[in-house]
Amino acid sequence: MNVHRIPLRIGALLALWLTIAGPDSSHAQSETGTVQGNVFDATASVGVAGAQVFVARTAIGTLTDAEGRYSLSGVPPGEQAITVRLIGYRETSKTVTVTAGETVTLDFTVEQTALRIQDLSVSAERAAAAGETPRVEQPFTVERLRAGAGRFAAVSAMQGHPGYNTESYAPIEENDFRLVSASPLSTFSIDVDRASYANVRRFIQAGERPPVDAVRIEEMINYFPYEWDSGSGGHPFAVETEVWDAPWKPEHRLVRVGLRAPSVETAHLPPGNLVFLLDVSGSMNWPDKLPLLKKAFALLVDQLRPQDRVAIVVYAGAAGLVLPSTPGNRRGKILEAVERLEAGGSTAGGAGIALAYDVARKHFIEGGNNRVILATDGDFNVGASSDGEMVRLIEKERDSGIFLTVLGFGTGNLKDSKMEQIADRGNGNFHYVDGLLEARKVLVEEMGGTLFTVAKDVKLQVEFNPARVTAYRLIGYENRLLADEDFNDDTKDAGELGAGHTVTALYEVVPAGLPVPRSVDPLRYQPTADPQPPTAAPPSAFEDELLYVKVRYKDPGGSESKLLAHAVPDRARSPSGSFRFAAAVAGFGMLLRDSPHAGSYTLDEVISLAERGRGDDSRGYRGEFIRLVETVRDLDLLGSAAEEGDQR
């Protein structure tokens, strides 16, 4: 094979070939042995998915699955060298003695290394000359921790499929600076969705720059858990604030407003009335869609208790009930119903949603967790299917006391805009599942936050002190902005906060006396900055205050809101690790969006700040973020911004 460089997408197919390539035909099964084991990340102590594991100087090889497991059969007896390779990790080899007809266990712990651009192509001839199995590179440069071999083939096949790129994202117009003299109040709904970060990760791991409108900075920030010690004072969540210098413009202030609800152990959650609403239409007939969906829901079923109940509604050309409401300890029956599902037909999403809510109402549990869990790629095309029709359908069901979780699956035709709107209008949350480990994060590790709401219609309103602040801008939350009068209007819908959820909002603040970076001509009939308006108390009473934070929320079953409020002094201090890391994620999001507010900020500065805010990263999420930024830097994904601008 006279090939000097193997393209990334061809590499995906070759990686799949490794998983099915049989052993040398000269070795009968009875004359060979098996080597099996796990590949672990040395830093995060979790399984590494998608790593190549092969026997040196043979054609025997495989890829680790989503949990980091591997199995090599047909291995010749005797001393054999087993090697593990994956971009972003140091290549590791071990020697093992193989006995015919027996299985030996061999585990690996691999260390992360800096990703080099030259690692993304390979000379097949050079590898062959060295007597090695040709090095097959993955299309996902920092795949680790995510879906295994099946996903490699799925993405590669989808990219070559007619009509592949039909994904849709709602346009986002980035928040600009607002003058305190004209707009002293900033009002918005919280956002606990995490879908944007997982989706952005998917693009980067495929070696592509994410579409600008796929980058929702607040969802990227809120993907990560944050810790602080503030008590809740009798409320279902605590509020904390910090003030620091903006990393990308040190003369500006950066303010963090954080909300955190305590976690609730699964055993202490109220009884659940769950309706799985599963898309089994033809568009779901890909390995990273319905097959992954089945595995994801199996993880959730394992967490159910006898007091929980589950029903399954499916929809394709029509909607149907495939499992009546069933006690959670009937796991075998529930899993059997999930496993029987097959994809085919068009997508009558509206009919499925109506049926799912009807089933949830019939089995409603007072004081319980009543929720519809919709799993789909969002490609509705029969019946109520437009964004407006779907939103109105969901809004009709919102007041029934039934909450909504939306899980997005797949690539190529992902309808992000539709799913985000459905979740927002249905008292719910939206996640994108790109592999089994993300499914575990959403449905097992964060089950309480995903499925149990502790406060609904949560709104924030921030008032800025004109004596201290000339202008401000809210970073992200563009599609969650509210009118100032909506804050005290209990009929206005807002976001929900789940058990264990953290919500972070960042404001970039221009201190009084500094110029505002806005391209607006000076006013003709009045000064650019109005005189300070009169207040109920002398200005000196507030002279140390930078801003005043107010939060309104309702109890999950309540109709009247409650208020929390406190002042934030104008004192910058050394930031917490959580603040540093959140700022790094915000800076990265601004660079991905080609934001003019990022100024001369660089990816290296993002990495440095994230490293200083990494803290106790027991699950490896922050470490993964750092490697994603390194990948964007090393592949120069931001260098094509100008060329791609017209396409976005």
XYZ file of C-alpha atoms in Angstrom:
648
model
C 0.000 0.000 0.000
C 1.844 3.055 -1.247
C 0.332 5.624 1.152
C 2.432 8.189 2.963
C -0.274 9.882 5.028
C -3.538 8.410 6.207
C -6.331 11.043 6.364
C -8.189 11.328 9.650
C -11.508 10.045 8.267
C -9.895 7.029 6.565
C -8.157 6.458 9.891
C -11.562 5.991 11.488
C -12.411 3.147 9.129
C -9.024 1.525 9.664
C -9.543 1.779 13.413
C -12.814 -0.090 13.018
C -11.026 -2.713 10.902
C -8.636 -3.320 13.783
C -11.558 -4.249 16.023
C -12.764 -6.973 13.686
C -9.458 -8.160 12.204
C -8.930 -11.762 13.154
C -5.693 -13.356 14.311
C -3.192 -14.928 11.993
C -4.964 -17.838 10.359
C -1.992 -20.118 11.076
C -2.980 -20.242 14.744
C -5.987 -22.358 15.553
C -8.099 -21.134 18.438
C -7.061 -24.074 20.613
C -3.400 -23.275 20.008
C -3.660 -19.634 21.032
C -4.556 -17.638 24.125
C -6.457 -14.486 25.063
C -5.206 -11.272 26.664
C -7.774 -8.991 28.250
C -7.820 -6.082 30.652
C -8.394 -2.375 31.130
C -6.651 0.835 30.103
C -6.839 3.543 32.775
C -6.036 7.262 32.712
C -3.225 7.843 35.220
C -4.618 11.248 36.209
C -8.371 10.700 36.345
C -8.317 6.966 37.266
C -11.055 6.226 34.730
C -11.130 3.954 31.710
C -9.725 5.330 28.457
C -11.998 4.748 25.446
C -10.835 4.332 21.848
C -7.218 3.398 22.620
C -5.418 1.030 20.246
C -4.240 -2.178 21.921
C -2.209 -4.580 19.773
C 0.306 -7.405 19.839
C 3.661 -6.242 18.450
C 4.722 -7.644 15.046
C 1.294 -9.210 14.397
C -2.011 -8.116 12.872
C -3.816 -8.702 16.173
C -5.330 -5.529 17.576
C -8.475 -3.887 18.916
C -9.805 -0.667 20.450
C -10.854 -0.198 24.060
C -14.580 0.163 24.621
C -16.334 3.082 26.322
C -15.223 1.827 29.763
C -11.602 1.249 28.721
C -11.880 -2.542 28.435
C -10.205 -4.613 25.711
C -9.840 -8.254 24.693
C -7.305 -9.762 22.268
C -8.028 -13.315 21.121
C -5.917 -15.603 18.966
C -2.658 -14.498 20.568
C 0.247 -16.924 19.925
C 1.604 -18.593 23.095
C 4.843 -17.433 24.651
C 6.256 -14.015 25.584
C 4.299 -11.271 23.787
C 4.676 -7.507 23.850
C 1.306 -5.700 24.151
C 1.224 -1.997 23.253
C -1.330 0.748 23.966
C -1.496 3.869 21.774
C -3.757 6.918 21.734
C -3.091 10.487 20.699
C -2.617 12.643 23.789
C -1.128 9.752 25.814
C 2.368 8.306 26.148
C 2.677 5.006 24.262
C 2.943 2.143 26.766
C 4.070 -1.475 26.284
C 4.144 -4.484 28.583
C 5.324 -8.076 28.179
C 3.029 -10.931 29.109
C 3.289 -14.722 28.981
C 0.449 -16.249 26.932
C -0.570 -19.889 27.401
C -2.574 -21.761 24.758
C -6.256 -22.130 25.666
C -6.013 -19.736 28.626
C -6.890 -16.084 29.332
C -4.462 -13.714 31.007
C -5.366 -10.291 32.431
C -3.108 -7.331 31.691
C -4.077 -3.789 32.792
C -2.437 -0.550 31.664
C -2.212 2.899 33.217
C -1.355 5.523 30.614
C -0.056 9.043 31.184
C -1.230 12.114 29.302
C 1.229 13.954 27.088
C 1.151 17.158 25.065
C -0.509 16.673 21.679
C 1.802 17.374 18.740
C 0.513 18.331 15.321
C 2.744 15.712 13.680
C 0.932 13.007 15.653
C -2.137 13.470 13.458
C -0.624 11.806 10.377
C 1.485 8.706 9.997
C 3.745 6.987 7.510
C 2.335 3.520 7.039
C 5.459 2.440 5.168
C 7.733 3.525 8.044
C 5.671 1.537 10.542
C 5.663 -1.501 8.301
C 9.429 -1.274 7.821
C 9.835 -1.346 11.595
C 7.838 -4.561 11.716
C 4.940 -2.960 13.611
C 1.240 -2.917 13.070
C 0.644 0.299 11.058
C -0.249 3.100 13.423
C -3.910 3.961 12.886
C -4.817 7.423 14.125
C -8.244 8.219 15.524
C -10.376 10.970 14.015
C -10.932 12.263 17.571
C -7.639 13.689 18.774
C -8.471 13.559 22.481
C -11.167 10.914 22.343
C -10.380 9.470 25.822
C -13.322 9.158 28.202
C -15.877 9.025 25.366
C -17.625 6.578 23.050
C -15.653 3.603 21.760
C -15.047 1.901 18.449
C -18.608 1.994 17.121
C -18.601 5.764 17.236
C -15.486 6.007 15.057
C -17.234 4.214 12.223
C -20.499 6.086 12.750
C -18.980 9.543 12.475
C -16.898 8.606 9.445
C -19.856 7.080 7.668
C -22.149 9.990 8.489
C -19.663 12.499 7.116
C -19.877 10.828 3.740
C -23.645 10.385 3.836
C -25.850 12.519 1.539
C -27.416 15.394 3.486
C -24.987 14.847 6.368
C -24.663 18.464 7.431
C -28.252 19.428 8.184
C -27.647 20.361 11.813
C -29.396 23.532 12.972
C -28.523 26.041 15.687
C -30.389 29.131 16.803
C -28.491 32.350 15.953
C -26.818 34.095 18.890
C -26.028 37.801 18.922
C -23.397 38.275 21.596
C -24.217 40.616 24.470
C -22.482 43.989 24.152
C -21.654 46.530 26.844
C -24.603 48.446 28.266
C -24.304 51.854 29.915
C -25.383 51.900 33.547
C -26.769 55.394 33.010
C -29.272 54.018 30.497
C -29.718 50.418 31.722
C -28.863 50.022 35.409
C -30.643 46.642 35.618
C -29.684 43.327 34.033
C -32.367 40.615 34.203
C -32.196 37.028 32.962
C -33.304 33.447 33.580
C -30.827 30.846 34.800
C -29.684 28.135 32.380
C -28.714 24.664 33.628
C -28.425 23.108 30.167
C -25.058 21.507 29.424
C -25.607 20.421 25.818
C -23.379 23.023 24.181
C -20.157 21.884 25.857
C -20.601 18.208 24.946
C -21.495 19.188 21.383
C -18.498 21.542 21.083
C -16.301 18.724 22.371
C -17.662 16.444 19.663
C -16.610 18.868 16.910
C -13.150 19.454 18.355
C -12.487 15.757 18.830
C -13.372 15.286 15.155
C -10.768 17.905 14.231
C -13.334 20.544 13.275
C -14.100 24.039 14.530
C -17.629 24.160 16.021
C -20.210 26.379 14.293
C -20.286 29.744 16.049
C -23.934 29.381 17.088
C -23.236 25.957 18.619
C -21.113 27.750 21.233
C -23.306 28.891 24.140
C -20.806 30.144 26.683
C -23.057 29.848 29.739
C -23.678 26.149 29.000
C -19.958 25.539 28.610
C -19.268 27.181 31.982
C -22.128 25.351 33.722
C -21.055 21.941 32.395
C -18.510 21.761 35.213
C -19.295 21.284 38.907
C -18.116 24.048 41.254
C -17.752 23.949 45.014
C -18.070 26.632 47.693
C -18.920 26.705 51.355
C -21.745 29.239 51.557
C -24.831 28.078 53.430
C -28.281 28.272 51.870
C -29.966 30.055 54.809
C -33.174 28.023 54.593
C -33.430 28.317 50.800
C -32.983 25.379 48.377
C -29.738 26.902 47.044
C -26.930 29.238 48.073
C -25.769 32.397 46.298
C -22.126 33.455 46.182
C -20.306 36.309 44.458
C -16.670 37.137 43.681
C -14.926 40.115 42.080
C -11.639 39.879 40.164
C -9.791 41.520 37.282
C -10.951 40.338 33.826
C -8.171 38.064 32.475
C -8.595 39.284 28.887
C -8.765 42.993 29.921
C -7.229 43.512 33.364
C -8.433 47.117 33.711
C -12.010 45.755 33.740
C -13.629 43.852 36.586
C -14.987 40.324 36.261
C -17.870 39.458 38.604
C -19.017 35.911 39.318
C -22.560 35.267 40.557
C -22.975 31.626 41.527
C -25.956 29.511 42.588
C -25.513 26.055 44.039
C -28.132 23.560 45.205
C -27.046 20.797 47.609
C -26.842 17.299 46.167
C -29.430 14.707 47.128
C -28.519 11.030 47.342
C -30.553 8.796 45.026
C -31.968 6.925 48.022
C -33.410 10.183 49.371
C -35.031 11.422 46.166
C -38.845 11.501 46.147
C -40.555 8.684 44.232
C -40.292 9.099 40.486
C -42.978 8.902 37.813
C -40.822 8.776 34.705
C -41.958 8.460 31.112
C -39.221 7.618 28.614
C -40.147 9.195 25.281
C -37.830 7.571 22.742
C -37.345 8.514 19.094
C -37.189 5.330 16.975
C -37.574 7.002 13.578
C -35.345 6.215 10.609
C -32.970 9.088 11.355
C -32.022 7.310 14.615
C -30.666 4.263 12.768
C -26.992 4.998 13.467
C -24.647 3.537 16.103
C -24.350 6.849 17.960
C -28.121 7.266 18.119
C -30.567 4.465 19.006
C -27.928 1.868 20.028
C -26.221 4.441 22.265
C -29.633 5.568 23.554
C -30.411 1.988 24.642
C -27.154 1.705 26.563
C -27.671 5.114 28.156
C -31.135 4.260 29.425
C -29.878 0.940 30.776
C -27.587 2.997 33.050
C -30.578 4.970 34.321
C -32.716 1.858 34.851
C -30.000 0.464 37.138
C -30.575 3.436 39.477
C -34.341 2.930 39.865
C -35.978 1.916 43.136
C -39.209 0.000 43.879
C -41.074 3.259 44.593
C -40.174 4.634 41.152
C -42.294 3.935 38.077
C -41.287 3.922 34.406
C -43.343 3.926 31.213
C -41.927 3.901 27.675
C -43.515 5.767 24.784
C -41.945 5.592 21.333
C -42.609 7.534 18.176
C -41.724 7.194 14.519
C -44.465 7.544 11.894
C -46.881 7.302 14.817
C -46.631 7.188 18.606
C -47.264 4.193 20.824
C -46.972 2.911 24.397
C -44.542 -0.020 24.465
C -44.305 -0.315 28.261
C -47.123 0.662 30.664
C -46.081 2.351 33.901
C -43.981 -0.289 35.679
C -42.333 -0.397 39.142
C -38.622 0.462 39.047
C -37.535 -2.854 40.537
C -38.868 -4.688 37.461
C -35.582 -3.952 35.707
C -35.657 -7.018 33.497
C -39.041 -6.092 32.066
C -38.021 -2.464 31.506
C -34.716 -3.362 29.835
C -36.405 -5.967 27.648
C -38.786 -3.290 26.332
C -35.852 -0.954 25.600
C -33.810 -3.659 23.894
C -36.638 -4.582 21.500
C -36.692 -1.110 19.965
C -35.683 -0.727 16.314
C -35.395 2.400 14.168
C -37.442 3.096 11.045
C -39.986 5.475 9.509
C -40.669 9.205 9.747
C -40.758 11.267 12.951
C -44.086 12.231 14.534
C -42.550 13.985 17.526
C -45.647 16.008 18.384
C -47.817 12.921 18.746
C -45.185 11.256 20.927
C -44.940 14.247 23.262
C -48.727 14.442 23.666
C -48.959 10.719 24.492
C -46.027 10.865 26.931
C -47.570 13.710 28.926
C -50.914 11.893 28.943
C -49.255 8.800 30.446
C -47.392 10.945 33.001
C -50.652 12.632 34.085
C -52.422 9.301 34.580
C -49.719 8.133 37.005
C -48.989 11.496 38.611
C -47.379 11.245 42.097
C -48.207 14.075 44.480
C -44.948 15.371 45.903
C -43.029 13.092 43.576
C -40.699 13.615 40.651
C -42.988 13.614 37.618
C -40.941 13.894 34.427
C -40.894 13.107 30.718
C -37.419 12.180 29.403
C -37.230 12.815 25.654
C -34.340 11.184 23.752
C -34.009 12.213 20.099
C -31.909 13.879 17.415
C -34.709 16.465 17.169
C -35.410 15.755 13.497
C -39.216 15.910 13.726
C -40.896 15.830 10.295
C -44.472 14.542 10.686
C -47.371 16.371 12.337
C -46.438 19.247 14.675
C -42.800 19.719 13.703
C -41.887 23.406 13.335
C -40.118 25.113 16.222
C -43.207 27.234 16.931
C -45.628 24.284 16.880
C -43.435 22.186 19.168
C -42.904 25.046 21.624
C -46.644 25.766 21.853
C -47.344 22.074 22.413
C -44.833 21.946 25.273
C -46.093 25.188 26.824
C -49.605 23.723 27.063
C -48.213 20.897 29.201
C -45.931 23.054 31.357
C -48.468 23.874 34.048
C -49.325 20.235 34.698
C -46.506 19.843 37.253
C -44.634 17.528 34.892
C -41.027 18.462 34.141
C -39.031 17.687 31.014
C -35.505 16.440 30.282
C -34.272 16.434 26.671
C -31.334 14.247 25.643
C -29.854 14.881 22.203
C -28.108 12.099 20.284
C -26.161 11.734 17.062
C -24.433 13.775 14.405
C -25.275 15.111 10.979
C -28.895 16.102 11.493
C -28.867 17.259 15.122
C -31.633 19.836 15.610
C -30.064 21.658 18.536
C -32.228 24.754 18.150
C -35.476 22.800 18.406
C -34.409 20.680 21.368
C -33.104 23.663 23.328
C -36.393 25.538 22.882
C -38.458 22.507 23.866
C -36.466 22.034 27.070
C -36.557 25.754 27.945
C -40.325 26.009 27.504
C -41.092 22.705 29.212
C -39.651 23.378 32.681
C -36.683 21.243 31.756
C -33.024 20.806 30.902
C -31.147 19.836 27.743
C -28.096 17.592 27.425
C -26.176 16.238 24.438
C -24.983 12.635 24.822
C -21.926 11.851 22.701
C -20.938 8.625 24.442
C -21.547 6.298 27.356
C -19.430 8.296 29.792
C -21.468 11.422 29.091
C -24.608 9.310 29.588
C -23.216 8.171 32.940
C -22.437 11.760 33.939
C -25.967 12.941 33.085
C -28.045 9.969 34.204
C -26.021 8.486 37.062
C -23.494 10.930 38.563
C -25.814 13.941 38.185
C -29.100 12.045 38.345
C -30.500 14.294 41.086
C -29.816 17.490 39.126
C -30.999 16.040 35.837
C -34.198 14.499 37.136
C -35.131 16.282 40.397
C -36.015 19.992 40.454
C -35.534 21.866 43.759
C -36.495 25.348 42.488
C -38.334 26.513 39.388
C -38.704 29.819 37.529
C -35.342 31.012 38.879
C -34.527 34.576 37.753
C -31.658 36.926 38.500
C -31.641 40.703 38.467
C -28.466 42.693 39.011
C -28.463 46.433 39.710
C -25.174 48.263 39.057
C -24.014 51.233 41.122
C -23.397 54.150 38.717
C -20.896 55.630 41.142
C -18.717 52.549 40.637
C -19.661 51.179 37.219
C -19.847 52.894 33.844
C -20.912 49.856 31.788
C -21.280 46.088 31.968
C -21.944 43.082 29.784
C -23.359 39.684 30.684
C -21.229 36.880 29.217
C -23.577 34.389 27.581
C -27.276 33.886 28.409
C -28.245 35.710 25.187
C -31.352 33.578 24.762
C -32.292 33.849 28.455
C -32.603 37.629 28.752
C -35.777 38.983 30.356
C -37.405 42.396 30.504
C -36.701 44.135 33.817
C -40.402 44.041 34.738
C -40.456 40.249 34.243
C -38.414 39.787 37.411
C -41.378 40.497 39.708
C -43.954 38.906 37.391
C -44.654 35.412 38.688
C -46.432 34.449 35.483
C -43.181 34.674 33.495
C -41.430 31.362 32.922
C -37.748 30.953 33.798
C -35.186 28.196 34.347
C -35.223 25.282 36.775
C -32.502 24.323 39.256
C -31.905 20.664 40.062
C -30.385 19.011 43.115
C -26.605 19.374 43.025
C -26.716 21.872 40.140
C -24.396 24.865 40.040
C -25.132 27.932 37.927
C -22.495 30.563 37.191
C -23.035 33.963 35.581
C -20.107 36.230 34.705
C -20.270 39.987 34.170
C -17.472 42.034 32.637
C -17.651 45.440 34.299
C -16.109 48.764 33.192
C -15.210 50.733 36.339
C -16.333 54.344 36.594
C -14.030 56.739 34.793
C -12.837 54.296 32.130
C -13.926 54.519 28.479
C -16.596 52.113 27.290
C -15.629 49.937 24.295
C -18.722 50.775 22.212
C -18.933 52.127 18.672
C -21.699 54.661 19.387
C -21.411 58.370 18.553
C -21.677 60.853 21.453
C -25.188 62.138 22.124
C -26.057 65.599 20.784
C -28.682 66.742 23.309
C -27.420 65.218 26.560
C -24.134 64.009 28.049
C -23.030 60.484 27.197
C -23.226 59.605 30.894
C -26.272 60.962 32.705
C -25.870 62.454 36.171
C -26.358 59.988 38.987
C -30.107 59.625 39.634
C -31.503 60.422 43.066
C -31.811 57.497 45.480
C -33.852 56.819 48.593
C -30.686 56.980 50.695
C -27.630 59.239 50.461
C -25.105 58.009 47.872
C -22.544 57.566 50.649
C -24.641 54.690 52.021
C -23.772 52.634 48.939
C -20.326 54.017 48.097
C -18.556 50.672 48.662
C -21.092 48.640 46.661
C -20.349 47.543 43.121
C -23.733 45.969 42.471
C -26.815 44.460 44.095
C -27.885 40.882 43.278
C -31.496 39.683 43.568
C -32.771 36.159 42.904
C -36.391 35.045 42.638
C -37.547 31.425 42.587
C -40.564 29.227 43.270
C -40.761 25.916 45.052
C -41.299 23.058 42.549
C -45.030 22.925 43.306
C -45.466 26.590 44.189
C -46.980 29.556 42.351
C -45.578 32.483 44.364
C -41.927 33.457 44.160
C -39.480 34.002 47.005
C -36.676 36.589 47.046
C -32.994 36.486 47.972
C -30.800 39.597 47.761
C -27.405 40.879 48.812
C -24.942 43.631 47.939
C -21.530 42.986 46.391
C -18.704 45.243 47.588
C -16.256 46.736 45.103
C -13.272 44.779 46.353
C -11.287 42.553 44.019
C -9.532 39.688 45.780
C -7.576 36.600 44.910
C -10.062 34.410 42.999
C -11.097 30.915 43.981
C -10.081 27.999 41.793
C -13.676 27.744 40.582
C -13.643 31.410 39.516
C -10.340 30.967 37.650
C -11.614 27.905 35.824
C -14.983 29.461 34.936
C -13.148 32.502 33.551
C -10.933 30.226 31.462
C -13.965 28.472 29.984
C -15.552 31.841 29.218
C -12.381 33.014 27.497
C -12.270 29.828 25.417
C -15.903 30.269 24.411
C -15.223 33.858 23.360
C -12.313 32.709 21.182
C -14.429 29.947 19.590
C -17.074 32.568 18.809
C -14.425 34.953 17.432
C -15.689 37.547 19.916
C -14.270 41.063 19.596
C -14.393 41.260 23.393
C -11.636 38.627 23.642
C -9.145 41.213 22.373
C -5.633 39.743 22.194
C -6.403 36.886 24.588
C -4.789 33.610 23.490
C -5.403 29.889 23.846
C -2.150 29.561 25.791
C -3.483 32.061 28.321
C -6.727 30.049 28.562
C -4.707 26.897 29.255
C -2.555 28.599 31.888
C -5.600 30.014 33.700
C -7.461 26.679 33.562
C -4.426 24.859 34.971
C -4.367 27.256 37.940
C -8.076 26.644 38.487
C -8.003 22.881 37.962
C -8.178 22.041 41.663
C -9.359 18.608 42.799
C -10.385 17.230 39.435
C -11.421 13.752 40.610
C -13.524 13.007 37.522
C -11.064 14.461 35.036
C -13.549 16.908 33.481
C -11.300 19.951 33.881
C -8.286 18.051 32.598
C -10.280 17.059 29.534
C -11.180 20.721 28.948
C -7.509 21.694 29.019
C -6.691 19.030 26.433
C -9.544 20.239 24.230
C -8.065 23.747 24.259
C -4.651 22.266 23.462
C -6.185 20.416 20.529
C -7.739 23.604 19.138
C -4.342 25.281 19.480
C -2.293 22.442 17.989
C -4.655 21.880 15.054
C -4.936 25.647 14.515
C -8.723 25.377 14.387
C -9.117 29.091 15.087
C -6.872 30.029 12.173
C -9.654 29.373 9.674
C -12.122 31.827 11.252
C -11.910 34.374 8.456
C -12.278 31.773 5.723
C -15.268 30.161 7.393
C -17.061 33.365 8.351
C -19.156 33.483 5.178
C -20.313 29.892 5.708
C -21.669 30.573 9.186
